[in-house]
Coordinates of C-alpha atoms in Angstrom, one line a residue:
X1 CA -13.2 5.9 -42.5
X2 CA -14.6 5.5 -39.0
X3 CA -13.3 3.7 -35.9
X4 CA -14.8 2.3 -32.7
X5 CA -12.8 1.5 -29.6
X6 CA -14.7 -0.6 -27.1
X7 CA -12.6 -0.6 -23.9
X8 CA -13.4 -2.6 -20.8
X9 CA -11.5 -2.3 -17.5
X10 CA -10.1 -5.4 -15.6
X11 CA -11.4 -7.9 -18.2
X12 CA -9.8 -11.3 -17.7
X13 CA -8.7 -13.0 -20.9
X14 CA -8.6 -16.4 -19.4
X15 CA -12.4 -16.2 -18.6
X16 CA -13.4 -15.4 -22.2
X17 CA -14.6 -18.2 -24.7
X18 CA -12.1 -17.2 -27.5
X19 CA -9.2 -17.9 -25.1
X20 CA -10.2 -21.3 -23.8
X21 CA -12.6 -23.4 -21.8
X22 CA -14.5 -21.2 -19.3
X23 CA -17.7 -21.3 -17.2
X24 CA -18.4 -17.7 -18.1
X25 CA -21.4 -17.2 -20.4
X26 CA -20.2 -14.8 -23.1
X27 CA -21.5 -15.7 -26.5
X28 CA -20.9 -12.3 -28.0
X29 CA -17.1 -12.5 -27.4
X30 CA -17.1 -15.8 -29.4
X31 CA -19.1 -14.0 -32.1
X32 CA -16.6 -11.1 -31.9
X33 CA -13.7 -13.5 -32.6
X34 CA -15.4 -14.6 -35.8
X35 CA -15.4 -11.0 -37.1
X36 CA -11.9 -9.9 -36.0
X37 CA -8.3 -11.0 -35.5
X38 CA -7.8 -12.4 -32.0
X39 CA -4.4 -11.6 -30.6
X40 CA -2.8 -14.3 -28.5
X41 CA 0.3 -12.4 -27.2
X42 CA -1.1 -8.9 -26.5
X43 CA 0.5 -7.4 -23.4
X44 CA -0.2 -4.5 -21.1
X45 CA 2.5 -1.9 -20.8
X46 CA 2.0 0.6 -17.9
X47 CA -0.5 -0.1 -15.2
X48 CA -3.0 0.3 -13.7
X49 CA -5.9 2.4 -15.1
X50 CA -4.6 5.9 -16.0
X51 CA -1.0 4.9 -16.8
X52 CA -2.6 2.5 -19.4
X53 CA -4.7 5.2 -20.8
X54 CA -1.7 7.5 -21.1
X55 CA -0.2 4.8 -23.3
X56 CA -3.3 4.7 -25.4
X57 CA -2.9 8.4 -26.1
X58 CA 0.8 8.6 -26.5
X59 CA 1.9 5.2 -27.8
X60 CA 4.8 5.1 -25.4
X61 CA 5.5 3.6 -21.9
X62 CA 4.6 5.6 -18.8
X63 CA 5.7 3.6 -15.8
X64 CA 9.5 4.1 -15.8
X65 CA 9.2 7.9 -15.4
X66 CA 6.0 8.5 -13.5
X67 CA 3.1 6.9 -11.6
X68 CA -0.6 7.7 -12.0
X69 CA -1.2 11.1 -13.4
X70 CA -2.6 13.3 -16.2
X71 CA -1.2 13.8 -19.6
X72 CA 1.9 15.9 -19.6
X73 CA 2.4 19.2 -21.6
X74 CA 4.9 17.4 -23.9
X75 CA 2.6 14.4 -24.5
X76 CA 1.2 13.8 -28.0
X77 CA -2.4 12.7 -27.6
X78 CA -3.8 10.4 -30.3
X79 CA -7.4 11.7 -30.0
X80 CA -6.2 15.3 -30.1
X81 CA -4.0 14.7 -33.1
X82 CA -7.0 13.2 -34.9
X83 CA -9.2 16.1 -33.9
X84 CA -6.6 18.5 -35.3
X85 CA -6.6 16.5 -38.5
X86 CA -10.4 16.9 -38.9
X87 CA -11.5 13.6 -37.4
X88 CA -14.3 14.0 -34.8
X89 CA -13.3 12.1 -31.7
X90 CA -16.0 11.3 -29.1
X91 CA -15.6 9.7 -25.6
X92 CA -18.5 8.1 -23.8
X93 CA -17.5 6.6 -20.5
X94 CA -18.5 5.8 -16.9
X95 CA -14.8 5.6 -15.9
X96 CA -14.7 8.0 -13.0
X97 CA -10.9 8.2 -12.8
X98 CA -10.9 10.6 -15.8
X99 CA -12.6 13.1 -13.5
X100 CA -10.2 13.0 -10.5
X101 CA -7.0 15.0 -10.0
X102 CA -4.9 12.3 -11.6
X103 CA -6.9 12.0 -14.8
X104 CA -8.4 15.4 -15.3
X105 CA -7.1 16.3 -18.8
X106 CA -7.6 13.1 -20.8
X107 CA -11.3 13.6 -21.7
X108 CA -10.7 17.2 -22.9
X109 CA -8.4 15.9 -25.7
X110 CA -11.6 14.6 -27.5
X111 CA -13.8 16.7 -29.7
X112 CA -16.8 15.9 -27.5
X113 CA -17.2 13.7 -24.4
X114 CA -19.9 12.5 -22.0
X115 CA -19.6 10.9 -18.5
X116 CA -22.0 8.7 -16.5
X117 CA -21.7 8.8 -12.8
X118 CA -21.8 6.3 -10.0
X119 CA -19.0 3.7 -10.3
X120 CA -16.8 2.4 -7.5
X121 CA -17.6 5.0 -4.8
X122 CA -17.7 7.9 -7.2
X123 CA -18.7 10.9 -5.0
X124 CA -22.0 11.3 -6.9
X125 CA -25.1 11.4 -4.7
X126 CA -24.9 13.3 -1.5
X127 CA -26.4 11.5 1.6
X128 CA -25.2 13.0 4.9
X129 CA -24.3 10.3 7.6
X130 CA -27.0 9.6 10.2
X131 CA -26.5 8.6 13.8
X132 CA -28.4 5.3 13.2
X133 CA -26.2 4.3 10.2
X134 CA -24.7 0.8 10.5
X135 CA -21.4 0.7 12.4
X136 CA -18.3 0.8 10.2
X137 CA -15.4 -1.7 10.4
X138 CA -12.6 0.2 12.1
X139 CA -10.0 -2.2 10.6
X140 CA -10.8 -0.8 7.1
X141 CA -8.8 2.3 6.1
X142 CA -11.0 5.4 6.2
X143 CA -10.6 6.0 2.5
X144 CA -12.0 2.6 1.7
X145 CA -14.8 2.9 4.3
X146 CA -15.9 6.1 2.6
X147 CA -15.8 4.5 -0.8
X148 CA -17.8 1.5 0.3
X149 CA -20.4 3.8 1.9
X150 CA -20.7 6.0 -1.2
X151 CA -20.9 2.9 -3.5
X152 CA -23.9 1.6 -1.5
X153 CA -25.6 5.0 -1.9
X154 CA -24.9 5.1 -5.6
X155 CA -26.3 1.6 -6.1
X156 CA -29.6 2.8 -4.5
X157 CA -30.0 5.2 -7.4
X158 CA -29.7 2.4 -10.0
X159 CA -32.6 0.1 -9.1
X160 CA -32.9 -1.4 -12.6
X161 CA -30.5 -2.5 -15.3
X162 CA -31.6 0.5 -17.4
X163 CA -30.3 2.8 -14.7
X164 CA -26.9 1.0 -14.4
X165 CA -23.8 3.0 -15.3
X166 CA -22.8 0.5 -18.0
X167 CA -26.3 0.6 -19.7
X168 CA -26.4 4.4 -19.7
X169 CA -22.9 4.5 -21.2
X170 CA -23.7 2.0 -23.9
X171 CA -26.9 3.9 -24.7
X172 CA -24.9 7.0 -25.2
X173 CA -22.5 5.2 -27.5
X174 CA -25.3 3.7 -29.6
X175 CA -26.8 7.2 -29.8
X176 CA -23.6 8.6 -31.2
X177 CA -23.6 5.8 -33.8
X178 CA -27.3 6.4 -34.7
X179 CA -26.5 10.1 -35.1
X180 CA -23.4 9.7 -37.1
X181 CA -23.8 6.4 -39.0
X182 CA -23.9 8.3 -42.3
X183 CA -21.0 10.6 -41.5
X184 CA -17.3 10.0 -42.2
X185 CA -14.1 10.5 -40.3
X186 CA -15.0 10.0 -36.7
X187 CA -13.7 7.9 -33.8
X188 CA -15.9 6.7 -31.0
X189 CA -14.2 5.5 -27.8
X190 CA -16.9 3.7 -25.8
X191 CA -15.2 3.0 -22.5
X192 CA -16.8 0.9 -19.8
X193 CA -15.4 0.7 -16.2
X194 CA -16.9 -2.8 -15.9
X195 CA -16.0 -5.5 -15.1
X196 CA -13.7 -3.6 -12.6
X197 CA -14.7 -4.1 -9.0
X198 CA -17.2 -3.8 -7.3
X199 CA -19.0 -6.4 -9.3
X200 CA -22.4 -4.8 -9.4
X201 CA -25.1 -6.3 -11.5
X202 CA -28.8 -7.0 -11.4
X203 CA -30.6 -10.3 -11.1
X204 CA -30.9 -11.2 -14.8
X205 CA -27.2 -11.7 -15.0
X206 CA -26.7 -13.1 -11.5
X207 CA -29.2 -15.9 -12.1
X208 CA -26.9 -17.3 -14.8
X209 CA -24.6 -18.3 -12.0
X210 CA -27.0 -19.6 -9.3
X211 CA -25.1 -21.1 -6.4
X212 CA -25.5 -21.8 -2.7
X213 CA -24.0 -19.1 -0.6
X214 CA -25.1 -17.7 2.7
X215 CA -22.1 -15.6 3.6
X216 CA -21.6 -11.8 3.7
X217 CA -22.1 -9.6 0.6
X218 CA -18.8 -10.0 -1.2
X219 CA -18.4 -8.4 -4.6
X220 CA -15.5 -6.1 -3.8
X221 CA -12.3 -8.0 -2.8
X222 CA -9.4 -6.1 -1.4
X223 CA -6.0 -5.8 -3.0
X224 CA -4.5 -8.5 -0.8
X225 CA -3.9 -12.2 -0.3
X226 CA -6.9 -14.6 0.0
X227 CA -8.0 -15.7 3.5
X228 CA -11.7 -16.1 2.8
X229 CA -13.3 -19.6 2.8
X230 CA -13.6 -21.4 -0.5
X231 CA -17.4 -20.7 -0.9
X232 CA -16.8 -17.0 -0.5
X233 CA -14.0 -17.1 -3.1
X234 CA -16.3 -19.0 -5.5
X235 CA -19.1 -16.4 -4.8
X236 CA -16.8 -13.5 -5.8
X237 CA -15.9 -15.4 -9.0
X238 CA -19.6 -15.8 -9.9
X239 CA -20.3 -12.1 -9.1
X240 CA -17.4 -11.2 -11.5
X241 CA -18.7 -13.6 -14.1
X242 CA -22.2 -12.1 -13.9
X243 CA -20.6 -8.7 -14.7
X244 CA -18.7 -10.1 -17.6
X245 CA -21.9 -11.5 -19.0
X246 CA -23.4 -8.0 -18.7
X247 CA -20.4 -6.7 -20.6
X248 CA -20.9 -9.4 -23.2
X249 CA -24.5 -8.2 -23.7
X250 CA -23.2 -4.7 -24.2
X251 CA -20.8 -5.9 -26.8
X252 CA -23.7 -7.7 -28.5
X253 CA -25.6 -4.4 -28.8
X254 CA -22.6 -2.9 -30.6
X255 CA -22.1 -5.8 -32.9
X256 CA -25.8 -5.8 -33.7
X257 CA -25.6 -2.1 -34.7
X258 CA -22.6 -2.7 -36.9
X259 CA -24.3 -5.6 -38.6
X260 CA -27.6 -3.8 -39.0
X261 CA -26.0 -0.8 -40.6
X262 CA -23.4 -2.6 -42.7
X263 CA -20.5 -0.8 -41.0
X264 CA -17.8 -3.4 -41.5
X265 CA -16.6 -2.2 -44.9
X266 CA -15.1 1.0 -43.6
X267 CA -15.2 1.0 -39.8
X268 CA -12.3 -0.2 -37.7
X269 CA -13.2 -2.0 -34.4
X270 CA -10.9 -2.5 -31.5
X271 CA -12.0 -4.3 -28.3
X272 CA -9.5 -4.2 -25.5
X273 CA -8.8 -3.8 -21.8
X274 CA -6.1 -2.3 -19.6
X275 CA -5.3 -5.3 -17.3
X276 CA -6.8 -8.3 -15.7
X277 CA -8.0 -9.1 -12.1
X278 CA -7.0 -12.1 -9.9
X279 CA -10.0 -13.9 -8.3
X280 CA -8.2 -16.2 -6.0
X281 CA -5.7 -17.5 -8.5
X282 CA -2.2 -17.9 -6.8
X283 CA -3.9 -17.1 -3.5
X284 CA -4.4 -13.4 -4.4
X285 CA -7.2 -10.9 -5.0
X286 CA -7.1 -8.1 -7.5
X287 CA -3.9 -6.5 -8.9
X288 CA -1.0 -4.2 -8.0
X289 CA -0.2 -5.8 -4.7
X290 CA 1.6 -8.8 -6.3
X291 CA 3.9 -9.3 -9.3
X292 CA 2.3 -8.7 -12.7
X293 CA 1.6 -12.3 -13.6
X294 CA 0.2 -13.2 -17.1
X295 CA -3.4 -13.4 -15.8
X296 CA -3.0 -9.6 -15.3
X297 CA -1.0 -8.5 -18.2
X298 CA -1.6 -10.9 -21.1
X299 CA -4.7 -9.3 -22.4
X300 CA -7.7 -10.1 -24.6
X301 CA -7.4 -8.0 -27.7
X302 CA -9.6 -8.1 -30.9
X303 CA -9.1 -6.1 -34.1
X304 CA -11.1 -5.6 -37.2
X305 CA -9.1 -3.5 -39.6
X306 CA -10.7 -2.8 -43.0
X307 CA -7.2 -2.2 -44.5
X308 CA -6.3 -5.9 -44.1
X309 CA -9.8 -7.5 -44.2
X310 CA -8.6 -10.2 -41.9
X311 CA -11.2 -11.9 -39.7
X312 CA -11.7 -15.1 -37.9
X313 CA -8.0 -15.6 -37.5
X314 CA -5.5 -15.4 -34.6
X315 CA -2.2 -13.4 -34.4
X316 CA 0.7 -14.8 -32.3
X317 CA 2.9 -11.8 -32.7
X318 CA 4.0 -9.8 -29.6
X319 CA 1.8 -6.7 -29.4
X320 CA 1.0 -4.1 -26.7
X321 CA -1.2 -1.3 -25.6
X322 CA 1.3 1.2 -27.0
X323 CA 0.4 -0.1 -30.5
X324 CA -3.2 1.3 -30.3
X325 CA -2.3 4.9 -30.9
X326 CA -0.2 4.4 -34.1
X327 CA -2.7 2.0 -35.4
X328 CA -5.6 4.5 -35.2
X329 CA -3.4 7.4 -36.4
X330 CA -2.3 5.5 -39.5
X331 CA -5.8 4.2 -40.2
X332 CA -6.9 7.9 -40.6
X333 CA -3.9 8.7 -42.7
X334 CA -1.8 10.4 -40.0
X335 CA 1.8 9.5 -39.4
X336 CA 2.6 8.9 -35.7
X337 CA 4.9 11.4 -34.0
X338 CA 8.5 10.6 -33.6
X339 CA 8.1 9.9 -29.8
X340 CA 5.6 7.0 -30.4
X341 CA 7.2 3.6 -29.6
X342 CA 4.3 1.4 -30.7
X343 CA 3.7 -0.3 -34.1
X344 CA 0.7 0.0 -36.5
X345 CA -0.9 -3.4 -36.0
X346 CA -1.6 -3.6 -39.8
X347 CA 2.1 -3.8 -40.3
X348 CA 2.4 -6.5 -37.6
X349 CA -0.3 -8.6 -39.3
X350 CA 1.4 -8.2 -42.6
X351 CA 4.8 -9.1 -40.9
X352 CA 6.3 -5.8 -41.9
X353 CA 7.2 -5.1 -38.3
X354 CA 7.9 -7.1 -35.2
X355 CA 8.9 -6.6 -31.6
X356 CA 11.9 -8.2 -30.0
X357 CA 10.5 -7.7 -26.5
X358 CA 7.9 -5.9 -24.5
X359 CA 8.3 -4.0 -21.2
X360 CA 5.5 -3.8 -18.6
X361 CA 5.0 -2.8 -15.0
X362 CA 3.8 -0.2 -12.6
X363 CA 5.9 2.7 -11.3
X364 CA 8.0 1.5 -8.4
X365 CA 7.2 -2.1 -8.9
X366 CA 9.1 -4.9 -10.8
X367 CA 10.3 -3.9 -14.2
X368 CA 9.2 -6.7 -16.4
X369 CA 10.1 -7.9 -19.9
X370 CA 8.9 -10.7 -22.2
X371 CA 10.2 -11.9 -25.5
X372 CA 7.1 -14.0 -26.0
X373 CA 8.8 -17.2 -24.6
X374 CA 10.2 -16.0 -21.3
X375 CA 9.0 -13.5 -18.7
X376 CA 11.6 -11.8 -16.5
X377 CA 10.5 -9.8 -13.5
X378 CA 13.3 -7.7 -12.1
X379 CA 13.1 -6.7 -8.5
X380 CA 15.3 -4.1 -6.8
X381 CA 18.5 -5.0 -5.1
X382 CA 17.7 -3.4 -1.8
X383 CA 14.6 -3.6 0.5
X384 CA 14.4 0.2 0.4
X385 CA 13.3 0.0 -3.3
X386 CA 15.2 3.2 -4.0
X387 CA 16.2 5.5 -5.6
X388 CA 12.7 6.1 -7.1
X389 CA 11.5 9.5 -8.5
X390 CA 8.5 11.0 -10.2
X391 CA 9.4 12.9 -13.3
X392 CA 6.5 15.2 -14.1
X393 CA 5.2 18.7 -14.9
X394 CA 1.7 17.7 -13.7
X395 CA 2.2 16.8 -10.0
X396 CA -1.0 15.1 -9.1
X397 CA -1.7 11.6 -7.7
X398 CA -4.9 9.7 -8.3
X399 CA -7.2 11.7 -6.0
X400 CA -5.0 14.5 -4.8
X401 CA -2.4 17.0 -5.7
X402 CA 1.2 16.5 -4.6
X403 CA 1.5 17.7 -1.1
X404 CA 3.6 20.6 0.1
X405 CA 6.0 18.3 1.8
X406 CA 6.5 16.3 -1.4
X407 CA 7.1 19.3 -3.5
X408 CA 9.5 20.9 -1.0
X409 CA 12.1 18.3 -2.2
X410 CA 11.7 18.6 -5.9
X411 CA 14.7 19.3 -8.2
X412 CA 14.9 20.1 -11.9
X413 CA 15.8 17.2 -14.1
X414 CA 17.5 17.3 -17.5
X415 CA 15.1 16.9 -20.5
X416 CA 14.3 13.4 -21.7
X417 CA 14.3 12.5 -25.4
X418 CA 10.5 12.7 -25.4
X419 CA 9.9 15.9 -23.4
X420 CA 10.5 18.2 -26.3
X421 CA 13.3 20.0 -24.6
X422 CA 11.4 20.6 -21.4
X423 CA 13.0 19.8 -18.0
X424 CA 10.7 17.9 -15.6
X425 CA 10.3 18.1 -11.9
X426 CA 12.1 15.3 -10.2
X427 CA 10.2 14.5 -7.0
X428 CA 11.2 11.6 -4.6
X429 CA 8.4 9.1 -5.0
X430 CA 6.4 7.6 -2.1
X431 CA 6.2 3.9 -1.5
X432 CA 4.7 1.7 -4.1
X433 CA 1.5 -0.3 -3.3
X434 CA 3.7 -3.4 -2.9
X435 CA 7.5 -3.5 -2.5
X436 CA 8.7 -5.7 -5.3
X437 CA 11.8 -6.6 -3.3
X438 CA 9.6 -8.8 -1.1
X439 CA 8.5 -10.9 -4.1
X440 CA 12.1 -11.2 -5.5
X441 CA 13.3 -11.4 -9.1
X442 CA 11.4 -14.0 -11.1
X443 CA 12.0 -15.8 -14.4
X444 CA 9.4 -18.0 -16.2
X445 CA 9.5 -20.1 -19.3
X446 CA 6.0 -19.8 -20.8
X447 CA 6.6 -22.8 -23.1
X448 CA 7.3 -25.2 -20.3
X449 CA 5.3 -23.5 -17.6
X450 CA 2.5 -21.4 -19.2
X451 CA 0.8 -21.0 -15.8
X452 CA 3.9 -19.4 -14.3
X453 CA 3.9 -21.9 -11.4
X454 CA 7.5 -22.8 -11.3
X455 CA 10.1 -20.0 -11.4
X456 CA 13.1 -20.9 -13.5
X457 CA 16.7 -20.6 -12.3
X458 CA 18.8 -20.5 -15.5
X459 CA 21.7 -18.0 -15.5
X460 CA 22.1 -18.0 -19.2
X461 CA 18.4 -17.2 -19.9
X462 CA 18.4 -14.6 -17.1
X463 CA 21.4 -12.8 -18.4
X464 CA 19.9 -12.7 -21.9
X465 CA 16.6 -11.4 -20.6
X466 CA 18.4 -8.9 -18.3
X467 CA 20.3 -7.5 -21.3
X468 CA 17.0 -7.2 -23.3
X469 CA 15.4 -5.5 -20.3
X470 CA 18.2 -3.0 -20.1
X471 CA 18.3 -2.3 -23.8
X472 CA 14.5 -1.6 -23.9
X473 CA 14.8 0.6 -20.8
X474 CA 17.5 2.7 -22.6
X475 CA 15.2 2.9 -25.7
X476 CA 12.6 4.3 -23.4
X477 CA 15.1 6.8 -22.1
X478 CA 14.5 5.5 -18.6
X479 CA 16.2 7.6 -15.9
X480 CA 19.5 6.4 -14.4
X481 CA 17.8 6.0 -11.0
X482 CA 15.7 3.1 -12.3
X483 CA 18.9 1.2 -13.3
X484 CA 20.4 2.0 -9.9
X485 CA 17.2 0.8 -8.1
X486 CA 17.3 -2.5 -10.0
X487 CA 21.1 -3.0 -9.7
X488 CA 21.7 -2.8 -13.5
X489 CA 24.7 -0.8 -14.9
X490 CA 23.6 2.3 -16.7
X491 CA 26.8 2.4 -18.7
X492 CA 28.1 -0.9 -20.3
X493 CA 26.5 -4.3 -20.4
X494 CA 25.1 -6.3 -17.5
X495 CA 27.1 -9.4 -16.6
X496 CA 26.7 -12.5 -14.5
X497 CA 27.4 -10.5 -11.4
X498 CA 24.2 -8.6 -11.9
X499 CA 21.9 -11.7 -11.8
X500 CA 19.3 -11.9 -8.9
X501 CA 17.0 -14.8 -9.5
X502 CA 19.1 -17.3 -7.4
X503 CA 20.0 -14.8 -4.7
X504 CA 16.4 -13.9 -4.1
X505 CA 14.8 -17.3 -4.7
X506 CA 14.2 -18.3 -1.1
X507 CA 12.4 -15.1 -0.2
X508 CA 10.4 -15.2 -3.4
X509 CA 9.2 -18.7 -2.7
X510 CA 8.3 -17.9 0.9
X511 CA 6.3 -14.8 0.0
X512 CA 4.5 -16.6 -2.9
X513 CA 3.0 -19.2 -0.6
X514 CA -0.8 -18.6 -0.3
X515 CA -2.2 -17.9 3.2
X516 CA -4.3 -20.4 5.0
X517 CA -8.0 -19.7 5.4
X518 CA -8.8 -17.8 8.6
X519 CA -10.7 -20.8 9.9
X520 CA -7.4 -22.7 10.1
X521 CA -5.6 -20.0 12.1
X522 CA -5.8 -19.9 15.9
X523 CA -5.8 -16.5 17.8
X524 CA -7.4 -14.6 15.0
X525 CA -8.5 -11.9 17.4
X526 CA -4.8 -11.3 18.2
X527 CA -3.7 -11.4 14.6
X528 CA -6.2 -8.7 13.8
X529 CA -5.3 -6.6 16.9
X530 CA -3.5 -3.4 15.7
X531 CA 0.2 -4.2 15.9
X532 CA 1.1 -1.0 17.8
X533 CA -1.4 -1.9 20.5
X534 CA -0.4 -5.6 20.5
X535 CA 3.2 -4.7 21.1
X536 CA 2.4 -2.9 24.3
X537 CA 2.0 -6.3 26.0
X538 CA 5.4 -7.7 26.7
X539 CA 4.3 -11.3 26.2
X540 CA 3.0 -10.6 22.7
X541 CA 6.1 -8.5 21.9
X542 CA 8.3 -11.4 22.8
X543 CA 6.4 -13.6 20.3
X544 CA 6.7 -11.1 17.6
X545 CA 10.4 -10.5 18.3
X546 CA 10.9 -14.3 18.0
X547 CA 9.3 -14.6 14.5
X548 CA 9.3 -11.2 13.0
X549 CA 11.8 -9.0 14.8
X550 CA 11.7 -6.3 12.1
X551 CA 8.2 -5.4 13.2
X552 CA 9.4 -4.3 16.6
X553 CA 11.9 -1.8 15.2
X554 CA 11.3 2.0 15.5
X555 CA 10.7 2.5 11.7
X556 CA 7.7 0.2 11.8
X557 CA 5.9 2.9 13.9
X558 CA 4.9 4.4 10.5
X559 CA 2.5 1.5 9.9
X560 CA -1.2 2.5 9.7
X561 CA -2.6 2.5 13.2
X562 CA -5.2 -0.2 12.4
X563 CA -2.8 -2.6 10.7
X564 CA -2.3 -6.0 12.5
X565 CA -0.3 -9.1 11.8
X566 CA -3.0 -10.6 9.5
X567 CA -3.1 -7.4 7.4
X568 CA 0.6 -7.5 7.1
X569 CA 0.5 -11.1 5.8
X570 CA -2.3 -10.2 3.4
X571 CA 0.0 -7.5 2.0
X572 CA 2.8 -10.1 1.7
X573 CA 4.9 -8.3 4.3
X574 CA 4.8 -11.4 6.4
X575 CA 5.2 -14.8 4.7
X576 CA 2.5 -17.5 5.3
X577 CA 5.0 -19.6 7.4
X578 CA 5.7 -16.7 9.7
X579 CA 2.0 -15.9 10.1
X580 CA 1.3 -19.5 11.1
X581 CA 4.1 -19.5 13.6
X582 CA 2.9 -16.2 15.1
X583 CA -0.6 -17.6 15.4
X584 CA 0.5 -20.8 17.0
X585 CA 2.6 -19.1 19.7
X586 CA 0.1 -16.4 20.4
X587 CA -2.6 -19.1 20.8
X588 CA -0.5 -20.8 23.5
X589 CA -0.9 -20.1 27.2
X590 CA -1.1 -16.4 26.5
X591 CA -4.1 -16.3 24.1
X592 CA -6.9 -16.2 26.6
X593 CA -5.2 -13.5 28.7
X594 CA -4.3 -11.4 25.8
X595 CA -7.7 -11.6 24.2
X596 CA -9.2 -10.5 27.5
X597 CA -6.8 -7.6 27.7
X598 CA -7.6 -6.6 24.2
X599 CA -11.4 -6.8 24.9
X600 CA -10.9 -4.6 27.9
X601 CA -9.1 -1.8 26.1

């Protein structure tokens, strides 16, 4: 028995041929659907990248206890369990997050592994800054300025498609297959960072999507609301599509190898992703900064399982990322550990198991649940979004260790059901990328509103979904602080007094409104002026106090020094209506004077 997992990052289901009409040229995904079972209700669990991969290893949710981080000492790792059972596990990847502080012990769970450098600002090739380098945009956070500079350097070392990270990674995967095609009991995880941003491809793939565009280079949207003109949004979608077409070609190479070596009789194939990516839909770019809508969490998933022999069909059962580990373990004859929450997908296909509901989310964000018909997104009851803690014995963030100041406040927590008797560190968590309180609690009926365009206000449905959410949180042994943050009783059953959809509906609707394009806003120079500097002028301060008085309060001094009103609106901290009112008033009699003052500073 052999198994191949081909994993992409940020692959949009709604842009693939097996899932509907699309402009994306991806014939090998259509071919894949003919050889596999296509899952129609496959959901993410924990997000984004490394939380999803922890779920692939452990078969249980991550996001209620911890944010981005390594495997914990008490975690059961599927590749490691297989290795211990005599299955050779191999990882070939260009996913650089495995090799940062917050992912540094995943790859070592495999028997062997290899890594190909250069994706998304990976600190790969060293080029010291020169005095004559192009000027950098001071409004961009220094971390992202450094990443963009490094990415440009890395691209210069990949002049041809043969040099591209993706190509080199697939070459390595094919080499593993060529070397071991006659061997038994192995798992290959061929994991591609693409089509994650930046959308870097060469001309052969770009020319499939020829279009008129004379704007700035734009293949790396920020995690924020859209304010770019329509042609720039379309250009980014074409750049993403070109990268998906490159991924499709890589998939074709794998399918060709399996066909050419008659591997289908005894080789499982899983093709999956961790989450999607918004490309202007709903007025948003990317992920994490907005609620986890279905474009982001209802994932493409394809399975060929020699145990069932089912192909060319579709499965409508509710499934999730946590199901991957038990499926692979059982395929190789290993029983999943007791802490695994997922199901063997062979049992799901045979209707020997089912799932009443599925949780999903990111640490500190909405806690979401779906039963396949409704999606319920529970926001916190208070704007502070607290209490929120990290429970870990591996205190690292994505690219850093926990700081001394963070660790000074840690306390010892009681063991959870899955920590094998170990107490964790309980560390007060920092702010989430986006405060879910801003977006409010949301409820959607996917049968009546599959695009999630019209939030539902139905107290009976909300109460049922709230109780399902609480029950699944208890099954995950979620900390009591999560219940407190969300305003759900930890003991006893939630009642009508705990409903939030109606109470938060006005705020949710205001924040959900897309922003106008920059060309439609007056006084853009003042909207992009750093807020702390803008407030030094009493006239501007009066305008801000009129429309957004919270921004003049002392606690707002913690804002990044380069952040202005436009950036706050892009982050959904200011609703679109408030931004328009600010722009209109700032553009009145004061605009010329203030712009001159700003230029003189």
